mmCIF file with all atom_site columns, C-alpha atoms in Angstrom:
data_model
loop_
_atom_site.group_PDB
_atom_site.id
_atom_site.type_symbol
_atom_site.label_atom_id
_atom_site.label_alt_id
_atom_site.label_comp_id
_atom_site.label_asym_id
_atom_site.label_entity_id
_atom_site.label_seq_id
_atom_site.pdbx_PDB_ins_code
_atom_site.Cartn_x
_atom_site.Cartn_y
_atom_site.Cartn_z
_atom_site.occupancy
_atom_site.B_iso_or_equiv
_atom_site.pdbx_formal_charge
_atom_site.auth_seq_id
_atom_site.auth_comp_id
_atom_site.auth_asym_id
_atom_site.auth_atom_id
_atom_site.pdbx_PDB_model_num
ATOM 1   C CA . UNK A 1 1   ? -152.231 -95.645 -102.723 1.00 61.00 ? 1   UNK A CA 1
ATOM 2   C CA . UNK A 1 2   ? -149.922 -93.462 -104.720 1.00 64.00 ? 2   UNK A CA 1
ATOM 3   C CA . UNK A 1 3   ? -147.574 -95.104 -107.124 1.00 66.00 ? 3   UNK A CA 1
ATOM 4   C CA . UNK A 1 4   ? -144.208 -93.436 -107.586 1.00 65.00 ? 4   UNK A CA 1
ATOM 5   C CA . UNK A 1 5   ? -143.034 -93.361 -111.155 1.00 61.00 ? 5   UNK A CA 1
ATOM 6   C CA . UNK A 1 6   ? -139.350 -92.880 -111.752 1.00 60.00 ? 6   UNK A CA 1
ATOM 7   C CA . UNK A 1 7   ? -138.679 -90.069 -114.169 1.00 64.00 ? 7   UNK A CA 1
ATOM 8   C CA . UNK A 1 8   ? -137.518 -91.296 -117.516 1.00 54.00 ? 8   UNK A CA 1
ATOM 9   C CA . UNK A 1 9   ? -134.614 -89.921 -119.470 1.00 56.00 ? 9   UNK A CA 1
ATOM 10  C CA . UNK A 1 10  ? -135.088 -86.470 -120.905 1.00 55.00 ? 10  UNK A CA 1
ATOM 11  C CA . UNK A 1 11  ? -136.091 -86.624 -124.506 1.00 55.00 ? 11  UNK A CA 1
ATOM 12  C CA . UNK A 1 12  ? -135.214 -83.052 -125.403 1.00 71.00 ? 12  UNK A CA 1
ATOM 13  C CA . UNK A 1 13  ? -131.928 -81.320 -124.755 1.00 85.00 ? 13  UNK A CA 1
ATOM 14  C CA . UNK A 1 14  ? -132.161 -78.015 -122.906 1.00 89.00 ? 14  UNK A CA 1
ATOM 15  C CA . UNK A 1 15  ? -130.379 -74.871 -124.095 1.00 90.00 ? 15  UNK A CA 1
ATOM 16  C CA . UNK A 1 16  ? -127.472 -73.570 -122.019 1.00 89.00 ? 16  UNK A CA 1
ATOM 17  C CA . UNK A 1 17  ? -128.450 -71.699 -118.869 1.00 90.00 ? 17  UNK A CA 1
ATOM 18  C CA . UNK A 1 18  ? -128.777 -67.971 -119.336 1.00 88.00 ? 18  UNK A CA 1
ATOM 19  C CA . UNK A 1 19  ? -129.937 -68.285 -122.939 1.00 90.00 ? 19  UNK A CA 1
ATOM 20  C CA . UNK A 1 20  ? -132.369 -65.521 -123.897 1.00 89.00 ? 20  UNK A CA 1
ATOM 21  C CA . UNK A 1 21  ? -135.868 -66.363 -125.146 1.00 91.00 ? 21  UNK A CA 1
ATOM 22  C CA . UNK A 1 22  ? -134.971 -65.706 -128.786 1.00 90.00 ? 22  UNK A CA 1
ATOM 23  C CA . UNK A 1 23  ? -131.984 -68.042 -128.430 1.00 92.00 ? 23  UNK A CA 1
ATOM 24  C CA . UNK A 1 24  ? -134.171 -70.721 -126.817 1.00 92.00 ? 24  UNK A CA 1
ATOM 25  C CA . UNK A 1 25  ? -136.512 -70.610 -129.816 1.00 93.00 ? 25  UNK A CA 1
ATOM 26  C CA . UNK A 1 26  ? -133.558 -71.001 -132.191 1.00 93.00 ? 26  UNK A CA 1
ATOM 27  C CA . UNK A 1 27  ? -132.182 -73.824 -130.034 1.00 93.00 ? 27  UNK A CA 1
ATOM 28  C CA . UNK A 1 28  ? -135.439 -75.776 -130.005 1.00 92.00 ? 28  UNK A CA 1
ATOM 29  C CA . UNK A 1 29  ? -136.079 -75.160 -133.711 1.00 93.00 ? 29  UNK A CA 1
ATOM 30  C CA . UNK A 1 30  ? -132.600 -75.857 -135.095 1.00 93.00 ? 30  UNK A CA 1
ATOM 31  C CA . UNK A 1 31  ? -130.573 -77.315 -132.233 1.00 92.00 ? 31  UNK A CA 1
ATOM 32  C CA . UNK A 1 32  ? -127.174 -76.191 -131.032 1.00 93.00 ? 32  UNK A CA 1
ATOM 33  C CA . UNK A 1 33  ? -125.988 -75.095 -134.525 1.00 94.00 ? 33  UNK A CA 1
ATOM 34  C CA . UNK A 1 34  ? -129.063 -72.862 -134.819 1.00 93.00 ? 34  UNK A CA 1
ATOM 35  C CA . UNK A 1 35  ? -128.209 -71.179 -131.534 1.00 94.00 ? 35  UNK A CA 1
ATOM 36  C CA . UNK A 1 36  ? -124.639 -70.516 -132.702 1.00 95.00 ? 36  UNK A CA 1
ATOM 37  C CA . UNK A 1 37  ? -125.820 -69.193 -136.073 1.00 95.00 ? 37  UNK A CA 1
ATOM 38  C CA . UNK A 1 38  ? -128.300 -66.882 -134.336 1.00 94.00 ? 38  UNK A CA 1
ATOM 39  C CA . UNK A 1 39  ? -125.588 -65.619 -131.970 1.00 94.00 ? 39  UNK A CA 1
ATOM 40  C CA . UNK A 1 40  ? -123.291 -64.972 -134.941 1.00 96.00 ? 40  UNK A CA 1
ATOM 41  C CA . UNK A 1 41  ? -125.991 -63.139 -136.903 1.00 96.00 ? 41  UNK A CA 1
ATOM 42  C CA . UNK A 1 42  ? -126.902 -60.998 -133.886 1.00 94.00 ? 42  UNK A CA 1
ATOM 43  C CA . UNK A 1 43  ? -123.224 -60.157 -133.299 1.00 94.00 ? 43  UNK A CA 1
ATOM 44  C CA . UNK A 1 44  ? -122.821 -59.076 -136.934 1.00 97.00 ? 44  UNK A CA 1
ATOM 45  C CA . UNK A 1 45  ? -126.035 -57.018 -136.743 1.00 96.00 ? 45  UNK A CA 1
ATOM 46  C CA . UNK A 1 46  ? -124.958 -55.247 -133.563 1.00 91.00 ? 46  UNK A CA 1
ATOM 47  C CA . UNK A 1 47  ? -121.480 -54.544 -134.963 1.00 92.00 ? 47  UNK A CA 1
ATOM 48  C CA . UNK A 1 48  ? -123.134 -53.019 -138.042 1.00 93.00 ? 48  UNK A CA 1
ATOM 49  C CA . UNK A 1 49  ? -125.318 -50.837 -135.834 1.00 89.00 ? 49  UNK A CA 1
ATOM 50  C CA . UNK A 1 50  ? -122.237 -49.784 -133.861 1.00 83.00 ? 50  UNK A CA 1
ATOM 51  C CA . UNK A 1 51  ? -120.342 -48.826 -137.036 1.00 86.00 ? 51  UNK A CA 1
ATOM 52  C CA . UNK A 1 52  ? -123.322 -46.844 -138.356 1.00 88.00 ? 52  UNK A CA 1
ATOM 53  C CA . UNK A 1 53  ? -123.650 -45.077 -135.000 1.00 82.00 ? 53  UNK A CA 1
ATOM 54  C CA . UNK A 1 54  ? -119.932 -44.228 -134.955 1.00 80.00 ? 54  UNK A CA 1
ATOM 55  C CA . UNK A 1 55  ? -120.133 -42.810 -138.504 1.00 83.00 ? 55  UNK A CA 1
ATOM 56  C CA . UNK A 1 56  ? -123.160 -40.695 -137.596 1.00 81.00 ? 56  UNK A CA 1
ATOM 57  C CA . UNK A 1 57  ? -121.562 -39.368 -134.423 1.00 76.00 ? 57  UNK A CA 1
ATOM 58  C CA . UNK A 1 58  ? -118.332 -38.528 -136.248 1.00 79.00 ? 58  UNK A CA 1
ATOM 59  C CA . UNK A 1 59  ? -120.215 -36.627 -138.955 1.00 82.00 ? 59  UNK A CA 1
ATOM 60  C CA . UNK A 1 60  ? -122.239 -34.729 -136.336 1.00 79.00 ? 60  UNK A CA 1
ATOM 61  C CA . UNK A 1 61  ? -119.188 -33.859 -134.224 1.00 76.00 ? 61  UNK A CA 1
ATOM 62  C CA . UNK A 1 62  ? -116.817 -32.944 -137.072 1.00 80.00 ? 62  UNK A CA 1
ATOM 63  C CA . UNK A 1 63  ? -117.848 -29.268 -137.320 1.00 83.00 ? 63  UNK A CA 1
ATOM 64  C CA . UNK A 1 64  ? -118.033 -28.746 -133.538 1.00 82.00 ? 64  UNK A CA 1
ATOM 65  C CA . UNK A 1 65  ? -115.356 -27.871 -130.971 1.00 83.00 ? 65  UNK A CA 1
ATOM 66  C CA . UNK A 1 66  ? -115.849 -31.365 -129.482 1.00 78.00 ? 66  UNK A CA 1
ATOM 67  C CA . UNK A 1 67  ? -113.915 -32.854 -132.405 1.00 81.00 ? 67  UNK A CA 1
ATOM 68  C CA . UNK A 1 68  ? -110.220 -33.693 -132.207 1.00 83.00 ? 68  UNK A CA 1
ATOM 69  C CA . UNK A 1 69  ? -109.821 -32.912 -135.915 1.00 82.00 ? 69  UNK A CA 1
ATOM 70  C CA . UNK A 1 70  ? -109.167 -36.557 -136.739 1.00 84.00 ? 70  UNK A CA 1
ATOM 71  C CA . UNK A 1 71  ? -111.878 -39.072 -137.602 1.00 79.00 ? 71  UNK A CA 1
ATOM 72  C CA . UNK A 1 72  ? -109.900 -41.890 -135.975 1.00 81.00 ? 72  UNK A CA 1
ATOM 73  C CA . UNK A 1 73  ? -109.210 -39.746 -132.904 1.00 85.00 ? 73  UNK A CA 1
ATOM 74  C CA . UNK A 1 74  ? -112.894 -38.908 -132.553 1.00 81.00 ? 74  UNK A CA 1
ATOM 75  C CA . UNK A 1 75  ? -113.875 -42.558 -132.898 1.00 80.00 ? 75  UNK A CA 1
ATOM 76  C CA . UNK A 1 76  ? -111.416 -43.682 -130.225 1.00 84.00 ? 76  UNK A CA 1
ATOM 77  C CA . UNK A 1 77  ? -112.128 -40.778 -127.877 1.00 85.00 ? 77  UNK A CA 1
ATOM 78  C CA . UNK A 1 78  ? -115.916 -40.952 -127.899 1.00 78.00 ? 78  UNK A CA 1
ATOM 79  C CA . UNK A 1 79  ? -115.981 -44.746 -127.851 1.00 81.00 ? 79  UNK A CA 1
ATOM 80  C CA . UNK A 1 80  ? -113.736 -44.688 -124.774 1.00 87.00 ? 80  UNK A CA 1
ATOM 81  C CA . UNK A 1 81  ? -115.896 -42.006 -123.126 1.00 86.00 ? 81  UNK A CA 1
ATOM 82  C CA . UNK A 1 82  ? -118.971 -44.228 -123.525 1.00 81.00 ? 82  UNK A CA 1
ATOM 83  C CA . UNK A 1 83  ? -117.433 -47.680 -123.004 1.00 84.00 ? 83  UNK A CA 1
ATOM 84  C CA . UNK A 1 84  ? -115.073 -46.950 -120.075 1.00 88.00 ? 84  UNK A CA 1
ATOM 85  C CA . UNK A 1 85  ? -117.825 -46.267 -117.512 1.00 86.00 ? 85  UNK A CA 1
ATOM 86  C CA . UNK A 1 86  ? -119.826 -49.259 -118.762 1.00 83.00 ? 86  UNK A CA 1
ATOM 87  C CA . UNK A 1 87  ? -116.902 -51.602 -118.065 1.00 86.00 ? 87  UNK A CA 1
ATOM 88  C CA . UNK A 1 88  ? -117.079 -50.620 -114.385 1.00 87.00 ? 88  UNK A CA 1
ATOM 89  C CA . UNK A 1 89  ? -120.654 -51.880 -113.986 1.00 82.00 ? 89  UNK A CA 1
ATOM 90  C CA . UNK A 1 90  ? -120.597 -55.426 -112.529 1.00 84.00 ? 90  UNK A CA 1
ATOM 91  C CA . UNK A 1 91  ? -124.193 -56.224 -113.510 1.00 82.00 ? 91  UNK A CA 1
ATOM 92  C CA . UNK A 1 92  ? -125.748 -54.576 -116.569 1.00 78.00 ? 92  UNK A CA 1
ATOM 93  C CA . UNK A 1 93  ? -129.173 -55.163 -114.997 1.00 79.00 ? 93  UNK A CA 1
ATOM 94  C CA . UNK A 1 94  ? -128.428 -52.192 -112.751 1.00 78.00 ? 94  UNK A CA 1
ATOM 95  C CA . UNK A 1 95  ? -128.514 -49.932 -115.822 1.00 78.00 ? 95  UNK A CA 1
ATOM 96  C CA . UNK A 1 96  ? -132.239 -50.606 -116.254 1.00 79.00 ? 96  UNK A CA 1
ATOM 97  C CA . UNK A 1 97  ? -132.905 -47.679 -113.941 1.00 78.00 ? 97  UNK A CA 1
ATOM 98  C CA . UNK A 1 98  ? -131.460 -45.353 -116.570 1.00 80.00 ? 98  UNK A CA 1
ATOM 99  C CA . UNK A 1 99  ? -133.878 -46.398 -119.322 1.00 83.00 ? 99  UNK A CA 1
ATOM 100 C CA . UNK A 1 100 ? -136.278 -43.641 -118.245 1.00 85.00 ? 100 UNK A CA 1
ATOM 101 C CA . UNK A 1 101 ? -133.410 -41.170 -118.618 1.00 87.00 ? 101 UNK A CA 1
ATOM 102 C CA . UNK A 1 102 ? -132.810 -42.464 -122.145 1.00 85.00 ? 102 UNK A CA 1
ATOM 103 C CA . UNK A 1 103 ? -136.471 -42.064 -123.050 1.00 90.00 ? 103 UNK A CA 1
ATOM 104 C CA . UNK A 1 104 ? -136.423 -38.542 -121.598 1.00 91.00 ? 104 UNK A CA 1
ATOM 105 C CA . UNK A 1 105 ? -133.325 -37.725 -123.684 1.00 89.00 ? 105 UNK A CA 1
ATOM 106 C CA . UNK A 1 106 ? -135.031 -38.951 -126.865 1.00 90.00 ? 106 UNK A CA 1
ATOM 107 C CA . UNK A 1 107 ? -138.145 -36.926 -126.005 1.00 94.00 ? 107 UNK A CA 1
ATOM 108 C CA . UNK A 1 108 ? -136.003 -33.828 -125.367 1.00 93.00 ? 108 UNK A CA 1
ATOM 109 C CA . UNK A 1 109 ? -134.302 -34.357 -128.734 1.00 90.00 ? 109 UNK A CA 1
ATOM 110 C CA . UNK A 1 110 ? -137.660 -34.498 -130.505 1.00 92.00 ? 110 UNK A CA 1
ATOM 111 C CA . UNK A 1 111 ? -138.793 -31.336 -128.713 1.00 94.00 ? 111 UNK A CA 1
ATOM 112 C CA . UNK A 1 112 ? -135.617 -29.485 -129.759 1.00 92.00 ? 112 UNK A CA 1
ATOM 113 C CA . UNK A 1 113 ? -135.985 -30.626 -133.386 1.00 89.00 ? 113 UNK A CA 1
ATOM 114 C CA . UNK A 1 114 ? -139.662 -29.622 -133.402 1.00 90.00 ? 114 UNK A CA 1
ATOM 115 C CA . UNK A 1 115 ? -138.875 -26.229 -131.843 1.00 90.00 ? 115 UNK A CA 1
ATOM 116 C CA . UNK A 1 116 ? -136.056 -25.589 -134.331 1.00 88.00 ? 116 UNK A CA 1
ATOM 117 C CA . UNK A 1 117 ? -138.358 -26.420 -137.255 1.00 86.00 ? 117 UNK A CA 1
ATOM 118 C CA . UNK A 1 118 ? -141.082 -24.192 -135.839 1.00 88.00 ? 118 UNK A CA 1
ATOM 119 C CA . UNK A 1 119 ? -138.691 -21.260 -135.356 1.00 88.00 ? 119 UNK A CA 1
ATOM 120 C CA . UNK A 1 120 ? -137.090 -21.652 -138.804 1.00 86.00 ? 120 UNK A CA 1
ATOM 121 C CA . UNK A 1 121 ? -140.218 -22.388 -140.872 1.00 85.00 ? 121 UNK A CA 1
ATOM 122 C CA . UNK A 1 122 ? -143.108 -21.166 -138.728 1.00 84.00 ? 122 UNK A CA 1
ATOM 123 C CA . UNK A 1 123 ? -146.539 -22.773 -138.878 1.00 83.00 ? 123 UNK A CA 1
ATOM 124 C CA . UNK A 1 124 ? -146.348 -22.655 -142.687 1.00 81.00 ? 124 UNK A CA 1
ATOM 125 C CA . UNK A 1 125 ? -143.729 -25.391 -142.483 1.00 78.00 ? 125 UNK A CA 1
ATOM 126 C CA . UNK A 1 126 ? -146.488 -27.882 -141.674 1.00 77.00 ? 126 UNK A CA 1
ATOM 127 C CA . UNK A 1 127 ? -148.130 -27.401 -145.086 1.00 74.00 ? 127 UNK A CA 1
ATOM 128 C CA . UNK A 1 128 ? -147.364 -29.522 -148.096 1.00 68.00 ? 128 UNK A CA 1
#
């Protein structure tokens, strides 16, 4: 005969639903404050990456006809060009299909850089 055992109270609190794996580790290691600290640190990191990216793009675009002539104008314009379409996507999971396009763009960039170096320096450019 099977004996039914009533489940006891949960001994460990679960992280909020939708928490990523990294956040779950922080939650179980340090509790709710650890999760909030991790979220804050990740937000600061990503904002730093965004600022560095904006600075790089502005310096690359400054000498081209794509520039508005103003650093602030370029920052606002190109941020809006990238962010505006992303705000129309209801589920960011749909963008996963474009990751292959991103990898292809990075590969094409490397090919262009390699070709430019080869044309400018020839095979002698590979020597030390």
